[in-house]
CSV table of C-alpha atoms and ligand atoms in Angstrom, one decimal:
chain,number,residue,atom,x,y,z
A,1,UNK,CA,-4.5,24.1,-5.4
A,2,UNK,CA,-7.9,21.9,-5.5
A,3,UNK,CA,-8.2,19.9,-8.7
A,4,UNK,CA,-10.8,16.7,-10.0
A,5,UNK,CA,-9.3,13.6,-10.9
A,6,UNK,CA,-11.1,10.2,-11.7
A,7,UNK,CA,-10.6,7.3,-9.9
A,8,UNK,CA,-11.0,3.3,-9.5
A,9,UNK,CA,-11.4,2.9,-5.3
A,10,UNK,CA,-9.5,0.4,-4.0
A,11,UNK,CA,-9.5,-1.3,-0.3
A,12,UNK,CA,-9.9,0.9,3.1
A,13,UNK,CA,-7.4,2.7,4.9
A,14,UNK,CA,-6.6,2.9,8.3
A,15,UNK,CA,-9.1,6.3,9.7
A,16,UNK,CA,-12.2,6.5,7.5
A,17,UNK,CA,-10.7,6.3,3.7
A,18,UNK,CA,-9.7,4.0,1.2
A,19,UNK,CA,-6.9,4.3,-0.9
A,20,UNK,CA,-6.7,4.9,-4.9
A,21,UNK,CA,-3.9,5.1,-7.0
A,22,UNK,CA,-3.2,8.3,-9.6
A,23,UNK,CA,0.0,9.0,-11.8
A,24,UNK,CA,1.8,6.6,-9.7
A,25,UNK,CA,0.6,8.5,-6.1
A,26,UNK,CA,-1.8,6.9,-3.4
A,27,UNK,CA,-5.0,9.0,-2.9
A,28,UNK,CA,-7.3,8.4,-0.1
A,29,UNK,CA,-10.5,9.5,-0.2
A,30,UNK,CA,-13.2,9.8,1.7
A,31,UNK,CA,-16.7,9.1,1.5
A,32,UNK,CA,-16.2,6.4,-1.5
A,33,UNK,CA,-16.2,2.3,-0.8
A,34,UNK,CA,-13.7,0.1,-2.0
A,35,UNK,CA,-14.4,-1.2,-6.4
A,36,UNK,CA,-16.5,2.1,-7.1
A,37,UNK,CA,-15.1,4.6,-9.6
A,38,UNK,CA,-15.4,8.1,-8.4
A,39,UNK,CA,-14.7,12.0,-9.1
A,40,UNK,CA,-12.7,13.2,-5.8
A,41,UNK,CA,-12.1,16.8,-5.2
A,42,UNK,CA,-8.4,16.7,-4.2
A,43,UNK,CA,-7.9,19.6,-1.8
A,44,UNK,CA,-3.4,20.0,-2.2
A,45,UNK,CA,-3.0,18.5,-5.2
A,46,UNK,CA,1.3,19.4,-4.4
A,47,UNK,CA,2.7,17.6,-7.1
A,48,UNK,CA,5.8,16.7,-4.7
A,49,UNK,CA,3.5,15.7,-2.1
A,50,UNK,CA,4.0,11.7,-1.6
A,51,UNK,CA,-0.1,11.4,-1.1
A,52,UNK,CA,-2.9,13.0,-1.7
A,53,UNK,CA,-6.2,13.6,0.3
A,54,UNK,CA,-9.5,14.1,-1.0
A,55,UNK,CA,-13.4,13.9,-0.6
A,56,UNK,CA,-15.7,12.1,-3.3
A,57,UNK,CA,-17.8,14.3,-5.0
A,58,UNK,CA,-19.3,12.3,-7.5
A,59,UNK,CA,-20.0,8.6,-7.8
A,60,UNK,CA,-19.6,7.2,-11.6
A,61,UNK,CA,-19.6,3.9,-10.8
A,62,UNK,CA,-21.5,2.9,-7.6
A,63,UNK,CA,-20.8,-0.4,-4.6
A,64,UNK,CA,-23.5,-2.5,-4.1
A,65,UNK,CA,-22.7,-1.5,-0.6
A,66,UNK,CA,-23.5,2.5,-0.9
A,67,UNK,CA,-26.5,3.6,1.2
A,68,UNK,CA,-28.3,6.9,1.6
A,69,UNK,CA,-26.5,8.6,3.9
A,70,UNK,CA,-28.6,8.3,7.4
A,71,UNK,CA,-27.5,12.1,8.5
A,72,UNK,CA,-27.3,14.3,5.3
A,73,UNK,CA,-25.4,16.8,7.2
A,74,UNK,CA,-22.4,14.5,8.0
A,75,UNK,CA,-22.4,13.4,4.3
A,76,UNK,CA,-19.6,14.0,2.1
A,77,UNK,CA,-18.8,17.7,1.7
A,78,UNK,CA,-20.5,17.7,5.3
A,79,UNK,CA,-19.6,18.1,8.7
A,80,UNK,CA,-17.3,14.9,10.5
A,81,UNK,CA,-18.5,12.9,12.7
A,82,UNK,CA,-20.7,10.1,10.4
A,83,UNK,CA,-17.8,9.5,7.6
A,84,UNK,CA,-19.1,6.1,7.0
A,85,UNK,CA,-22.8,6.7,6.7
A,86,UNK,CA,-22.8,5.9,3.0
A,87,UNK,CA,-21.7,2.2,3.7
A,88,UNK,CA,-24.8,-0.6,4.5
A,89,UNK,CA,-23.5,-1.8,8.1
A,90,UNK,CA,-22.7,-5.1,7.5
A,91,UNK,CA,-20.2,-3.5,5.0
A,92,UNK,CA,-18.9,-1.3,7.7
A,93,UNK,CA,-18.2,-4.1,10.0
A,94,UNK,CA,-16.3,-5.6,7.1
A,95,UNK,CA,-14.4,-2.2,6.1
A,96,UNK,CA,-13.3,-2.3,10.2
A,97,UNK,CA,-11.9,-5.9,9.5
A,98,UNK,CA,-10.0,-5.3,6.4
A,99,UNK,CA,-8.5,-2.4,8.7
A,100,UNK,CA,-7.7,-4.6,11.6
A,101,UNK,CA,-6.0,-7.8,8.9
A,102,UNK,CA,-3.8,-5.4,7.4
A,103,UNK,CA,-3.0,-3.5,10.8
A,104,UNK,CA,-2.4,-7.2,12.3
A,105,UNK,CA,-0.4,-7.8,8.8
A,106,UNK,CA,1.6,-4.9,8.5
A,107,UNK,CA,2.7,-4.1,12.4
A,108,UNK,CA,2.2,-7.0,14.6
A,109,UNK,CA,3.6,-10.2,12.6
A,110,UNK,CA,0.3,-12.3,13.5
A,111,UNK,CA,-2.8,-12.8,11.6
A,112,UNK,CA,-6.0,-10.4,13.0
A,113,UNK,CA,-8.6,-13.8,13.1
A,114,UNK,CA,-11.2,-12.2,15.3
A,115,UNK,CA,-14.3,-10.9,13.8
A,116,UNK,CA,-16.1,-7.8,14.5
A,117,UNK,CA,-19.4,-7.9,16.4
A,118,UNK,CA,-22.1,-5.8,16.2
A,119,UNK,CA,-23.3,-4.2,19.9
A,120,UNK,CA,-26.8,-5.1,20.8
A,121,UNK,CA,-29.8,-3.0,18.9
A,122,UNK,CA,-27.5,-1.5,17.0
A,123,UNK,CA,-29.0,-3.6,13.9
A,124,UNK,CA,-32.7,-3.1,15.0
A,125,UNK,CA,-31.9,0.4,15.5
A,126,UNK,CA,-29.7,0.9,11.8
A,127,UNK,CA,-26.9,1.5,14.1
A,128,UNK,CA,-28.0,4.8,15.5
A,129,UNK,CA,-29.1,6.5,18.3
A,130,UNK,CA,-26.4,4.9,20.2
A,131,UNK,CA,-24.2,7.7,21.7
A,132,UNK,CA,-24.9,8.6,25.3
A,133,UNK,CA,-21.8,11.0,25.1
A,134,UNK,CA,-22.1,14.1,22.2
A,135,UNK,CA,-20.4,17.2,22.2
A,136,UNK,CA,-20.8,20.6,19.8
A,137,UNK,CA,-19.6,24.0,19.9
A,138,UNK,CA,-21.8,27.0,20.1
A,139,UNK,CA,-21.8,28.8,16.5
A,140,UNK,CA,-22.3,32.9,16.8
A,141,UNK,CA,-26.0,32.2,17.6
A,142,UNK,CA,-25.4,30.3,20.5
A,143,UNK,CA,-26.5,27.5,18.6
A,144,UNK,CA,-24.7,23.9,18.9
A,145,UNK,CA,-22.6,23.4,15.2
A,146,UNK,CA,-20.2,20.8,13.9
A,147,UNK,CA,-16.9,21.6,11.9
A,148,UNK,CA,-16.3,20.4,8.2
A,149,UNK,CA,-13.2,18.6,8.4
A,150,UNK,CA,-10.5,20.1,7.0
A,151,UNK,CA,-11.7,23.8,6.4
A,152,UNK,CA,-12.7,24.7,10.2
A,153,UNK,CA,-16.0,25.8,8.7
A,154,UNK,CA,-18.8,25.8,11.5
A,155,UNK,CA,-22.2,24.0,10.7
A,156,UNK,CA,-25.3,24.4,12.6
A,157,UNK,CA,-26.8,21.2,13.7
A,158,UNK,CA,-30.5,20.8,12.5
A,159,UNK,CA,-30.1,16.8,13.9
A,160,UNK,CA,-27.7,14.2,15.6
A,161,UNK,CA,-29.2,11.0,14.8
A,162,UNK,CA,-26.4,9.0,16.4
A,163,UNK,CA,-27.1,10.2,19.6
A,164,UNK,CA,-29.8,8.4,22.4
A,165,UNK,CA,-32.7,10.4,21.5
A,166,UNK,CA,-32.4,11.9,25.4
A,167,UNK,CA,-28.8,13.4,24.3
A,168,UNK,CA,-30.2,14.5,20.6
A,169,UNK,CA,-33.3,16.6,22.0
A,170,UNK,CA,-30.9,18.4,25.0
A,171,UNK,CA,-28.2,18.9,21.7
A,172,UNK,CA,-30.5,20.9,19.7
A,173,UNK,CA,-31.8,22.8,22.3
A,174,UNK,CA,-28.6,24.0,24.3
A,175,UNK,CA,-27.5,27.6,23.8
A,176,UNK,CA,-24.4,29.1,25.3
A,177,UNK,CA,-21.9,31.9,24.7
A,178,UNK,CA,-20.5,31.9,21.2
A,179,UNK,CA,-17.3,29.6,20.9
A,180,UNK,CA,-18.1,27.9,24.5
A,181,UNK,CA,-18.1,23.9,24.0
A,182,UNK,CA,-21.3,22.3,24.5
A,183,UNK,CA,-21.1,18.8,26.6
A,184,UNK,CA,-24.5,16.3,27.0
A,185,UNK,CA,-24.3,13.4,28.6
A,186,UNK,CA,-27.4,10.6,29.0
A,187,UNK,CA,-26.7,8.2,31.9
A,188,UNK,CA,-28.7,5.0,31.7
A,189,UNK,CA,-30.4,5.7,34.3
A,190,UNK,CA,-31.9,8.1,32.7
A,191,UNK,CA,-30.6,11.5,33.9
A,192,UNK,CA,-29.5,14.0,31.0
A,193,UNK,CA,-27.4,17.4,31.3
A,194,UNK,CA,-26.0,19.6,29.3
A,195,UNK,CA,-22.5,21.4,30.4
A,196,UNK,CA,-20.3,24.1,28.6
A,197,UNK,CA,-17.6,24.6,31.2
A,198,UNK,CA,-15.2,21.6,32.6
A,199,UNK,CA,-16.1,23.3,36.1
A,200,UNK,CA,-19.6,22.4,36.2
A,201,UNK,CA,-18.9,18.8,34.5
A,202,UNK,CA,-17.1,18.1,37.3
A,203,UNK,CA,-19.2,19.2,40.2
A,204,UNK,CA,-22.5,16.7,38.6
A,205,UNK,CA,-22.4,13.4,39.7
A,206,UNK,CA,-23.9,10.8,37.7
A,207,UNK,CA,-25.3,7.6,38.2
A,208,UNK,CA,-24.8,5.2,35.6
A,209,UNK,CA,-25.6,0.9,35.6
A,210,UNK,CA,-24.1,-1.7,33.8
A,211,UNK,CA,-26.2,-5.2,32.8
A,212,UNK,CA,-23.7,-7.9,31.6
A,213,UNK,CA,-23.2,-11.6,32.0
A,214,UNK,CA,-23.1,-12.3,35.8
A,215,UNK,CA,-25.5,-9.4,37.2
A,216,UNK,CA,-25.7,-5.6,36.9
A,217,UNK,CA,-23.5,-3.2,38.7
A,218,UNK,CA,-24.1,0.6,39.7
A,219,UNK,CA,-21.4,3.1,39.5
A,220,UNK,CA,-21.4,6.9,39.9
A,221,UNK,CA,-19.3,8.9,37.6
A,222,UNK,CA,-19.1,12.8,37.2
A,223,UNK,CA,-20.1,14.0,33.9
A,224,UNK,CA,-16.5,15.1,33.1
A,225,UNK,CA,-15.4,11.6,33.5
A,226,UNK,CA,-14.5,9.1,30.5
A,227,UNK,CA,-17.1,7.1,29.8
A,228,UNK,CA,-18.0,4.3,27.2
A,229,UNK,CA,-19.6,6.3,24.5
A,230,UNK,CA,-21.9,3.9,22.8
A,231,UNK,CA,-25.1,2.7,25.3
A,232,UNK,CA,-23.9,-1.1,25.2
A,233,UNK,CA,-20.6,-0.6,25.4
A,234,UNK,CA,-20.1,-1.0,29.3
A,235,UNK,CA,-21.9,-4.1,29.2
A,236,UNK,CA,-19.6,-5.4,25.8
A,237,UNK,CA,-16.8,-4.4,27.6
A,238,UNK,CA,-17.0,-6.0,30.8
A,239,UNK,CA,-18.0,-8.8,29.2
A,240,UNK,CA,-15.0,-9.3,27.1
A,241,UNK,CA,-12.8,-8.5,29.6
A,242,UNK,CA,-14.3,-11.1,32.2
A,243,UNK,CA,-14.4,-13.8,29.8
A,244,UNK,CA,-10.5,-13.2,29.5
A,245,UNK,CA,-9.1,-12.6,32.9
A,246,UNK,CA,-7.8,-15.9,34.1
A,247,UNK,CA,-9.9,-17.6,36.5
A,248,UNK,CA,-7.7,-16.7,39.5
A,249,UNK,CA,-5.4,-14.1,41.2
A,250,UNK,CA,-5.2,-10.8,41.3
A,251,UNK,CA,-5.6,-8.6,38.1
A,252,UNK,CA,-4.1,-5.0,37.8
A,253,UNK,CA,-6.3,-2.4,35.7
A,254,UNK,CA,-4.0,-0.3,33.8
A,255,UNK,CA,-6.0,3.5,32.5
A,256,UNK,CA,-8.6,2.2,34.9
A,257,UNK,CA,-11.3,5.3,34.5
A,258,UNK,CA,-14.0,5.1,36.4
A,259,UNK,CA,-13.5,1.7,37.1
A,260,UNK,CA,-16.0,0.3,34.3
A,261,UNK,CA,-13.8,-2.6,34.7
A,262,UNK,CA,-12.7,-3.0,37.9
A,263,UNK,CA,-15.8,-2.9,39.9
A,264,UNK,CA,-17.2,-5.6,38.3
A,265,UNK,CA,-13.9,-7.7,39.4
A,266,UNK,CA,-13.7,-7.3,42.7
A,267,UNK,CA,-17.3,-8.2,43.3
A,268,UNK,CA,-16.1,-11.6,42.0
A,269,UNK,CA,-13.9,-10.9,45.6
A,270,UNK,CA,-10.8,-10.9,43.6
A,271,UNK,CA,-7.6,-8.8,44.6
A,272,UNK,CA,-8.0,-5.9,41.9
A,273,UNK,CA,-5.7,-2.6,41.5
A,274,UNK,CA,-6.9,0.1,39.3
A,275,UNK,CA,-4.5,3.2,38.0
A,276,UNK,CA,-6.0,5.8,36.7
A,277,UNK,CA,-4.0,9.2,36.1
A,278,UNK,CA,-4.4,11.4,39.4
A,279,UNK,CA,-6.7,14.4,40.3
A,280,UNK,CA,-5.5,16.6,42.5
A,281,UNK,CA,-2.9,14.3,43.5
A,282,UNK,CA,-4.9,11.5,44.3
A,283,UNK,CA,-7.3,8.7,43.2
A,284,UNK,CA,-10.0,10.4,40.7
A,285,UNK,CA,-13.0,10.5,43.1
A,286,UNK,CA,-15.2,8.3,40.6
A,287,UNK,CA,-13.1,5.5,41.0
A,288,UNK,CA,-12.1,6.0,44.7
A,289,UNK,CA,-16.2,5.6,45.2
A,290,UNK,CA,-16.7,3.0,42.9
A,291,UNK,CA,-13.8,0.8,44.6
A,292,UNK,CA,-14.9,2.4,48.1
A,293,UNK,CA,-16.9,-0.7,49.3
A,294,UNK,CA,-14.5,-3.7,47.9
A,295,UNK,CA,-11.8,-4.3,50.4
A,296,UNK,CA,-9.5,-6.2,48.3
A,297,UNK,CA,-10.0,-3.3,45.6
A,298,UNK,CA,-7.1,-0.7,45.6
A,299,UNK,CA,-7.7,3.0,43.8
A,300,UNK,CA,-4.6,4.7,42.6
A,301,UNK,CA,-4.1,8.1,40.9
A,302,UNK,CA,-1.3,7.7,39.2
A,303,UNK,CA,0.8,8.0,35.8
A,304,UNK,CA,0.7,4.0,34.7
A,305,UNK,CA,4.1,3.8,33.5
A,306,UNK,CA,5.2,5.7,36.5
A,307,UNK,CA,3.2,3.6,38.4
A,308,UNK,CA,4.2,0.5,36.8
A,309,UNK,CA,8.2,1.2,37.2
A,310,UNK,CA,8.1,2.7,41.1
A,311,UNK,CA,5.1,0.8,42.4
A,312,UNK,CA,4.0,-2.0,41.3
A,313,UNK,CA,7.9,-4.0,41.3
A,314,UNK,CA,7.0,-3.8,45.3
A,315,UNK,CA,3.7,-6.6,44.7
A,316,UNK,CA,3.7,-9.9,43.1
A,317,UNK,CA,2.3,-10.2,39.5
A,318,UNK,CA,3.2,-13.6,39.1
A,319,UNK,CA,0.2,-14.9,38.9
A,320,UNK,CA,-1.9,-12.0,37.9
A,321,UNK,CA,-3.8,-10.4,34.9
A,322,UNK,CA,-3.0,-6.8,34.0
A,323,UNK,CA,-6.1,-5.4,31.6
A,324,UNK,CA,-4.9,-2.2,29.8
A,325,UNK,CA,-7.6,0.4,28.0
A,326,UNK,CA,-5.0,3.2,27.2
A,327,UNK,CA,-6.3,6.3,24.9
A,328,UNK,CA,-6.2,6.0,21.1
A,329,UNK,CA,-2.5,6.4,21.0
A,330,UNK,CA,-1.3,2.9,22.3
A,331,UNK,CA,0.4,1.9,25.6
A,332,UNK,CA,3.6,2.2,23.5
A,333,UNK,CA,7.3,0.8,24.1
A,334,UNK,CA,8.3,2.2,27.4
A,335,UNK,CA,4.9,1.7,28.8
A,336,UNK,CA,4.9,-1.8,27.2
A,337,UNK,CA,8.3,-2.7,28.8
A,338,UNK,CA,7.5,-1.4,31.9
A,339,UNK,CA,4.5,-4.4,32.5
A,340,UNK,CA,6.8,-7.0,30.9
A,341,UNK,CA,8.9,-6.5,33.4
A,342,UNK,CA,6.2,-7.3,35.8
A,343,UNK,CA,6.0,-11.4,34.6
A,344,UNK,CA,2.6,-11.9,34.7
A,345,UNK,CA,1.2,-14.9,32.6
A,346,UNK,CA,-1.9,-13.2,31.0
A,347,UNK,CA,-2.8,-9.6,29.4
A,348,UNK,CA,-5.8,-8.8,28.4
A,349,UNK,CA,-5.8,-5.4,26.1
A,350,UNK,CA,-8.9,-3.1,25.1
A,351,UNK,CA,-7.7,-1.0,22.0
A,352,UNK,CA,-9.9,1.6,20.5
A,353,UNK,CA,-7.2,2.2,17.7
A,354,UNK,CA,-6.2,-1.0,15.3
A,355,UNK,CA,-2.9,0.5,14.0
A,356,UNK,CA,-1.9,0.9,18.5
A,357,UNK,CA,-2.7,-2.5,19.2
A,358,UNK,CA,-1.1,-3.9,16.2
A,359,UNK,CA,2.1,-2.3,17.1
A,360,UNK,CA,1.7,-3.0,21.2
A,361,UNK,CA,1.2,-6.8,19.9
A,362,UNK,CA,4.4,-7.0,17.9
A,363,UNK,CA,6.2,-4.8,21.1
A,364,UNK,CA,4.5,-8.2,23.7
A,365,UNK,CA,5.5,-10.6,21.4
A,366,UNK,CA,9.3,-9.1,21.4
A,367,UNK,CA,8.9,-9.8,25.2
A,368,UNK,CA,7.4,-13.4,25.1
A,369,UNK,CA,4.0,-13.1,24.9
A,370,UNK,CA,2.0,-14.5,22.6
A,371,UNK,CA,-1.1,-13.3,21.2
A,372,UNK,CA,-4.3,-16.1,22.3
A,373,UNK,CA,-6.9,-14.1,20.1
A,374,UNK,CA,-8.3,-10.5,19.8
A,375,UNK,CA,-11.8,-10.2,19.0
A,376,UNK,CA,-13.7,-6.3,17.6
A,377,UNK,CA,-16.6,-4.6,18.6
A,378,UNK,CA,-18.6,-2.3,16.4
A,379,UNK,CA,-18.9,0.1,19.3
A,380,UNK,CA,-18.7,3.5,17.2
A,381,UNK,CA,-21.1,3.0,13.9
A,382,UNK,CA,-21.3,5.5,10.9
A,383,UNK,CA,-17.4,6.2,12.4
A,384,UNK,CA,-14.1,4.5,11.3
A,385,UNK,CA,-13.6,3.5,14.8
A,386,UNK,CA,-13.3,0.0,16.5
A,387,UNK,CA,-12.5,-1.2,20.0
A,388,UNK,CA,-10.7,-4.8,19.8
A,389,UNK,CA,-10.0,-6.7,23.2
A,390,UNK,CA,-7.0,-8.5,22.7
A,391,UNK,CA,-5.6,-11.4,25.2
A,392,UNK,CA,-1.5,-12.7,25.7
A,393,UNK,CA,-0.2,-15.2,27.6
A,394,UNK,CA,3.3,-15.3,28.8
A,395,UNK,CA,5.3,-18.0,26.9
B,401,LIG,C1,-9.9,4.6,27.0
B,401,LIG,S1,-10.1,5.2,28.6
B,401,LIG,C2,-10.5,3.7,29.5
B,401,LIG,C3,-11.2,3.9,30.8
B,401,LIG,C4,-11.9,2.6,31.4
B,401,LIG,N1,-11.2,1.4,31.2
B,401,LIG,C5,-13.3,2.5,30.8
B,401,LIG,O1,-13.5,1.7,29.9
B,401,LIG,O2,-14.2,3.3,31.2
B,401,LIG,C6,-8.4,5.5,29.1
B,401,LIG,C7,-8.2,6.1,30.4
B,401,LIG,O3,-6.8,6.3,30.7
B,401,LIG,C8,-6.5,7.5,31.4
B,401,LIG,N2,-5.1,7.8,31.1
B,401,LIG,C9,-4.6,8.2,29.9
B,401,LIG,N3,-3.3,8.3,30.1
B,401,LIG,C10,-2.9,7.9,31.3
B,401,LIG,C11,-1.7,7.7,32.0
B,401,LIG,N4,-0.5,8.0,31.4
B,401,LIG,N5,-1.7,7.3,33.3
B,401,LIG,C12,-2.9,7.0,33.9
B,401,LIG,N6,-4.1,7.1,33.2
B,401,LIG,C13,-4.1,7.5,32.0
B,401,LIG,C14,-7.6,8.4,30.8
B,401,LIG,O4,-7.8,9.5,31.8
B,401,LIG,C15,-8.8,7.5,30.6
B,401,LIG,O5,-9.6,7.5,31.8
């Protein structure tokens, strides 16, 4: 059963909501901002249920922080994708910090004291047109569409602001079989294609370049690969993690991709190993050609925990740093055991999911290291999300 109830909005929630209180019951709703009182459209109001979810549908009492919503489409009642749009960016950068103190608060017994940063242009350009990675499915016309969260309801897209405008113009204009999903991808180089089977994403080889502090770097990628979503992100990223690597010895690249990270390493002529899960068996091509060249570079196809518990104990970490960038899940106990056991005195951690880190950081700490300072990056706005670089050092 749906139903309206009236509420006062209190502070954000971990993914895209912020919590209210009714008859006793936590409500999180979306598409409202923390002090505003609002009419949310509860969709299972169960009265045994121990919370409810639901979407704002009226705004009684307003935040000086509400906006127009840059993409009406993706407002609330909408499709997903921009959920928060109605919040001034500056306010979303301090929504994503309220996540990451009580994430830091609740699961990792230290205080979050990073901030989060906004990635170059994204203020000049009202944080959008930043993705250089979108993906749709093709509606019964062939045309690209967008689900609204929680009813499966298909959308036709009539615009996809937050994409490069490259990505947006090739979106629109795609048409496939009905159902089939609908991949573009804008390299900074400038190349642009559209796939709709994994097949043909995997045959196209990219070429992508990365500006950041000490030089630029090229790297080819297929368009199937994982890639840093938002156009600055490689350079943030490689960035961040330099700046925290310790100044010498060998570092190990846990979830290693394409090796956005790696590359960049070795040509400092450091000893660098970089696991990424296997393809056919063996190193992911992308990152066997990116580390081709670097001698003291080693590509591995591997599981990482499997790697880390049958491989690895054969080297010597003891003086190394192990960078981690594991999906949105976490690196979790076993995994985190499993580089414990290795000894070595730094860890540097690239998080896209607050709640993962926070709970990584309590699982390190339980092993003897402590945390030196985590820092955010506004890499995904009008979206909940985060990515945080983290850094421990073995006590
Ligand atoms: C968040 S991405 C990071 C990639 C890279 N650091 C970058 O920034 O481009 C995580 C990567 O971990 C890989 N991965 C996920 N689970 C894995 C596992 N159990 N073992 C090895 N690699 C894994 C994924 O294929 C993906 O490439």
């Amino acid at each position: 059963m749906t139903s309206r109830i009236e509420v006062e909005v209190g502070a954000p929630a971990h993914g895209g909501h912020c919590v209210a209180r009714y008859d006793g019951r936590a409500v999180f709703v979306r598409h409202a901002l923390p002090g505003e009182r609002v009419i949310v459209e509860v969709a299972d109001d169960a009265p045994d249920a121990r919370f409810w979810r639901g979407d704002t549908i009226e705004v009684l009492e307003a935040s000086p922080d509400r906006v127009e919503h840059p993409w009406p489409e993706a407002a609330a009642g909408g499709i997903g994708g921009a959920e928060l749009g109605h919040v001034s960016l500056p306010a979303q950068r301090r929504w994503k910090h309220a996540v990451l103190v009580e994430a830091f608060a609740r699961f990792a017994g230290v205080p979050f004291a990073g901030q989060v940063n906004a990635a170059p242009g994204d203020d000049a350009r009202g944080g959008l047109a930043y993705r250089t990675r979108v993906s749709a499915t093709a509606g019964d016309d062939g045309r690209p569409t967008m689900t609204v969260p929680g009813t499966g309801e298909r959308r036709s897209l009539v615009e996809m602001p937050l994409a490069v405008s490259g990505a947006e113009t090739a979106l629109l204009k795609a048409r496939t079989e009905p159902g089939a999903r609908i991949d573009v991808t804008a390299t900074s180089t400038g190349e642009v294609v559209v796939t709709t089977t994994g097949r043909e994403a995997r045959r196209l080889w990219l070429h992508e370049r990365v500006a950041y502090a000490r030089g630029e770097v090229a790297y080819r990628v297929r368009a199937s690969d994982f890639w840093q979503v938002h156009r600055a992100a490689p350079g943030v990223l490689v960035d961040a993690v330099m700046s925290r690597i310790l100044p010498d010895g060998p570092v190990l690249d846990l979830y290693s991709g394409t090796g956005l990270l790696a590359l960049p390493i070795a040509r400092l002529g450091r000893p660098v190993v970089a696991v990424e899960a296997p393809d056919a068996g063996k190193a992911p091509p992308a990152l066997a050609a990116n580390l081709k060249a670097r001698a003291e570079a080693d590509a591995v196809g591997d599981d990482v925990r499997r790697y880390l518990t049958r491989s690895a104990p054969a080297r010597e970490w003891d003086a190394a740093t192990i960078v981690l960038d594991p999906p949105r899940s976490g690196a979790k106990a076993r995994t985190i055991d499993a580089i414990a056991a290795l000894g070595a005195p730094r860890i540097v951690y690239v998080a896209c999911d607050p709640v993962a880190l926070a709970r990584d950081t309590a699982l390190l700490r339980s092993h003897g290291y402590d945390l030196r300072e985590a820092d955010a990056f506004d890499l995904f706005p009008m979206t909940h999300h985060v990515e945080t670089v983290a850094s421990f050092d073995l006590r």
